[in-house]
XYZ file of C-alpha atoms in Angstrom:
272
model
C 10.971 -16.729 18.152
C 12.374 -13.261 18.686
C 10.117 -10.733 20.369
C 7.788 -8.909 18.035
C 8.637 -5.239 17.604
C 6.751 -3.981 14.520
C 3.082 -4.031 13.488
C 2.626 -3.479 9.741
C -0.797 -2.813 8.269
C -2.238 -2.247 4.865
C -4.699 0.656 4.956
C -7.692 0.218 2.633
C -9.631 -2.932 3.435
C -7.425 -3.605 6.464
C -6.884 -0.673 8.843
C -9.914 1.378 7.780
C -13.591 0.625 7.225
C -15.751 1.308 4.185
C -15.838 5.008 5.101
C -12.018 5.144 5.261
C -12.104 5.535 9.046
C -10.198 3.668 11.744
C -12.708 1.992 14.021
C -12.498 3.110 17.688
C -11.509 -0.304 19.123
C -8.799 -0.754 16.512
C -7.432 2.732 17.209
C -7.494 2.163 20.967
C -5.616 -1.133 20.593
C -2.972 0.344 18.288
C -2.355 3.253 20.663
C -2.055 0.769 23.531
C 0.421 -1.284 21.489
C 2.601 1.773 20.921
C 2.481 2.581 24.628
C 3.754 -0.961 25.197
C 6.737 -0.357 22.916
C 5.575 -1.664 19.533
C 6.219 0.368 16.377
C 3.534 0.873 13.738
C 4.059 0.625 9.984
C 1.459 1.830 7.493
C 2.088 -0.132 4.283
C -0.113 0.884 1.394
C -0.430 1.390 -2.314
C -1.346 4.968 -1.434
C 1.089 7.813 -1.991
C 2.752 9.332 1.042
C 0.142 12.097 1.110
C -2.641 9.552 1.502
C -1.155 8.219 4.747
C -0.742 11.485 6.629
C -4.172 11.642 8.287
C -3.766 8.113 9.697
C -0.211 8.862 10.773
C -1.583 11.794 12.767
C -4.593 9.932 14.160
C -2.393 7.096 15.417
C 0.126 9.553 16.937
C 2.988 7.952 15.039
C 5.176 11.055 15.314
C 5.013 10.716 19.066
C 5.940 7.034 19.120
C 7.949 6.670 15.907
C 7.043 4.546 12.901
C 7.345 3.895 9.192
C 5.258 4.797 6.156
C 5.569 2.337 3.277
C 4.006 4.146 0.314
C 3.367 3.252 -3.323
C 3.278 -0.506 -2.584
C 6.818 -0.402 -1.248
C 8.381 1.975 -3.732
C 9.102 4.483 -0.968
C 9.671 4.132 2.789
C 9.622 7.137 5.122
C 10.653 7.206 8.769
C 8.554 9.232 11.198
C 9.058 11.577 12.836
C 11.434 13.536 10.666
C 10.293 12.230 7.270
C 13.647 10.703 6.430
C 13.433 8.654 3.223
C 14.902 5.218 3.995
C 14.175 3.664 0.607
C 13.016 4.982 -2.754
C 12.784 3.050 -6.009
C 10.885 5.023 -8.661
C 10.176 4.195 -12.271
C 12.663 5.704 -14.709
C 11.497 8.203 -17.310
C 12.093 5.657 -20.082
C 10.109 2.960 -18.246
C 7.261 5.386 -17.645
C 7.015 6.332 -21.314
C 7.035 2.673 -22.372
C 4.198 1.824 -19.985
C 2.112 4.852 -20.974
C 2.445 3.977 -24.659
C 1.455 0.376 -23.984
C -1.587 1.367 -21.920
C -3.078 3.247 -24.877
C -4.099 -0.171 -26.213
C -6.437 -0.864 -23.291
C -9.699 0.451 -21.865
C -8.158 1.807 -18.689
C -7.840 5.186 -17.033
C -4.259 6.105 -16.188
C -3.243 8.240 -13.205
C 0.159 9.562 -12.127
C 0.804 11.650 -9.010
C 3.740 13.785 -7.940
C 2.994 13.709 -4.232
C 0.560 16.606 -4.170
C -1.228 16.468 -7.537
C -2.792 13.641 -9.511
C -2.808 13.866 -13.303
C -5.109 11.998 -15.669
C -6.430 12.324 -19.208
C -9.878 11.113 -18.162
C -11.719 12.697 -15.250
C -14.677 10.360 -15.801
C -12.592 7.211 -15.334
C -13.582 4.663 -12.703
C -12.711 5.870 -9.172
C -10.523 8.752 -10.381
C -12.186 11.429 -8.256
C -12.359 9.110 -5.243
C -8.679 8.192 -5.555
C -7.608 11.832 -5.570
C -9.874 12.704 -2.643
C -8.796 9.730 -0.502
C -5.162 10.739 -0.910
C -5.611 14.505 -0.543
C -4.312 15.078 -4.075
C -5.355 17.893 -6.366
C -6.914 16.294 -9.446
C -5.810 17.766 -12.777
C -6.893 16.707 -16.275
C -4.235 16.928 -18.970
C -4.296 16.244 -22.704
C -1.162 14.112 -22.651
C 0.385 12.508 -19.561
C 3.722 12.089 -21.285
C 3.938 15.820 -21.930
C 3.623 16.736 -18.250
C 6.014 14.154 -16.809
C 8.239 15.824 -14.252
C 10.809 13.585 -12.649
C 10.338 9.871 -12.113
C 6.999 8.625 -10.678
C 6.843 6.003 -7.961
C 3.963 4.246 -9.671
C 1.549 4.312 -12.580
C -2.014 3.592 -11.498
C -4.653 2.247 -13.883
C -8.335 1.818 -13.132
C -10.981 -0.111 -14.999
C -13.852 -2.534 -14.660
C -12.753 -5.508 -12.531
C -13.815 -8.195 -14.983
C -12.070 -6.372 -17.845
C -8.833 -5.914 -15.895
C -8.793 -9.626 -15.003
C -9.263 -10.575 -18.642
C -6.416 -8.372 -19.932
C -3.986 -8.497 -16.995
C -1.558 -10.869 -18.704
C -1.510 -8.633 -21.788
C -1.028 -5.528 -19.638
C 1.964 -7.045 -17.897
C 3.465 -9.124 -20.732
C 5.984 -6.616 -22.188
C 7.373 -5.752 -18.759
C 7.572 -9.054 -16.851
C 11.380 -8.978 -16.801
C 11.589 -5.215 -16.224
C 8.861 -4.002 -13.862
C 6.395 -5.090 -11.215
C 2.652 -5.058 -11.896
C -0.135 -6.049 -9.519
C -3.763 -5.697 -8.529
C -4.203 -3.427 -5.517
C -8.006 -3.617 -5.656
C -10.377 -5.366 -8.078
C -10.542 -2.139 -10.108
C -6.864 -1.075 -9.824
C -3.713 -2.387 -11.489
C -0.446 -0.626 -10.673
C 3.010 -0.572 -12.249
C 6.103 -0.030 -10.099
C 9.834 -0.571 -10.519
C 11.244 -4.085 -10.686
C 11.181 -6.027 -7.404
C 9.131 -3.303 -5.738
C 6.588 -4.671 -3.286
C 5.812 -4.260 0.395
C 7.759 -7.321 1.496
C 10.908 -6.364 -0.402
C 10.807 -2.814 1.000
C 10.368 -4.008 4.571
C 13.159 -6.568 4.246
C 15.500 -3.891 2.859
C 14.717 -1.384 5.609
C 14.700 -3.969 8.407
C 18.150 -5.177 7.361
C 19.479 -1.614 7.548
C 17.835 -1.067 10.942
C 19.121 -4.337 12.395
C 15.829 -6.240 12.488
C 14.395 -9.176 10.554
C 11.088 -10.854 9.718
C 10.744 -12.406 13.182
C 10.235 -8.941 14.637
C 7.173 -8.299 12.444
C 3.466 -9.060 12.531
C 1.688 -7.878 9.380
C -1.934 -7.471 8.298
C -3.408 -7.312 4.788
C -6.396 -8.065 2.604
C -5.384 -7.798 -1.078
C -2.993 -9.281 -3.607
C -0.487 -6.479 -3.131
C -0.138 -7.650 0.488
C 1.042 -11.155 -0.438
C 4.758 -10.329 -0.242
C 4.382 -8.613 3.144
C 2.359 -11.477 4.629
C 4.935 -13.979 3.337
C 7.824 -11.972 4.770
C 6.373 -11.313 8.220
C 7.169 -13.570 11.142
C 3.407 -13.624 11.676
C 1.311 -12.886 8.602
C -2.365 -12.180 9.245
C -5.090 -12.064 6.598
C -8.223 -10.079 7.268
C -11.545 -11.923 7.192
C -12.391 -9.948 4.041
C -9.071 -10.823 2.357
C -8.765 -12.427 -1.063
C -8.431 -16.208 -0.965
C -4.754 -16.361 -2.108
C -3.812 -14.233 0.902
C -5.799 -16.343 3.340
C -4.133 -19.433 1.910
C -0.610 -18.329 2.879
C -1.395 -16.466 6.120
C -0.415 -17.781 9.531
C -3.756 -16.597 10.871
C -7.063 -15.309 9.485
C -8.670 -12.707 11.715
C -12.029 -10.930 11.565
C -12.785 -8.433 8.800
C -11.839 -4.756 8.703
C -15.451 -3.978 9.709
C -15.095 -6.184 12.813
C -11.830 -4.789 14.255
C -9.836 -7.694 12.849
C -6.465 -6.060 13.591
C -7.346 -5.438 17.220
C -8.591 -8.982 17.841
C -5.467 -10.527 16.322
C -3.160 -8.252 18.313
C -4.899 -9.247 21.537
C -4.285 -12.887 20.545
C -0.581 -12.484 19.748
C 0.272 -9.704 22.214
C -1.470 -10.825 25.421
C 0.026 -7.974 27.411
C -2.415 -5.665 25.635
C -5.410 -7.377 27.246
């Protein structure tokens, strides 16, 4: 096996705890890994803005790294913020999805990188989503009327049991056109066709001259499946959903037990 070079991590439920903080032991281990020559990748459903505080905390501009935002719709190289990959929804696709979503009991959110727009400020987790990603939350009467450019994703929130029951109907008209996935029990997101974390990493790695054998990846949710499959070593957190644990090469401790750090010490013994 080729020597590992990259460490990719989902953020919520993987890198951070329930308070959205990186635990001290995990942070210490990731800084040590960078000192040893490994490159960090933050791979999240979050927009780019929602990754900046962790980028800074982990000193990624000092060591170099990648931000995989919007579930793989956009990849940014740090330092320098060069966009290596960007696959947004088209305006026509966005309108079609927004029209379809009017038939369901979901709250719809679209961001432009700095602001998040919604028609329902009382929707499940709307305020929390904006706050976690440092986005200004703005209520509008009609999302279609304020569309500016092409969004990287359309986020919907709702009650978990309801979203499970209607997921097939949500996705049905777009199965051959777009990607749709759960990113949390209460979130379903639409992105462009073939967009996922694994596809984005494969695309960027090919351009940079690397492949899956250079990557160890960590995740906990269904939107991490493609990344865990792609990675040379795919690690599921102890709190991960069962489908992810089923395909992982290793199941580590939970995000509340420094699962990333313990797995890295197992696979990268020089960090001990």
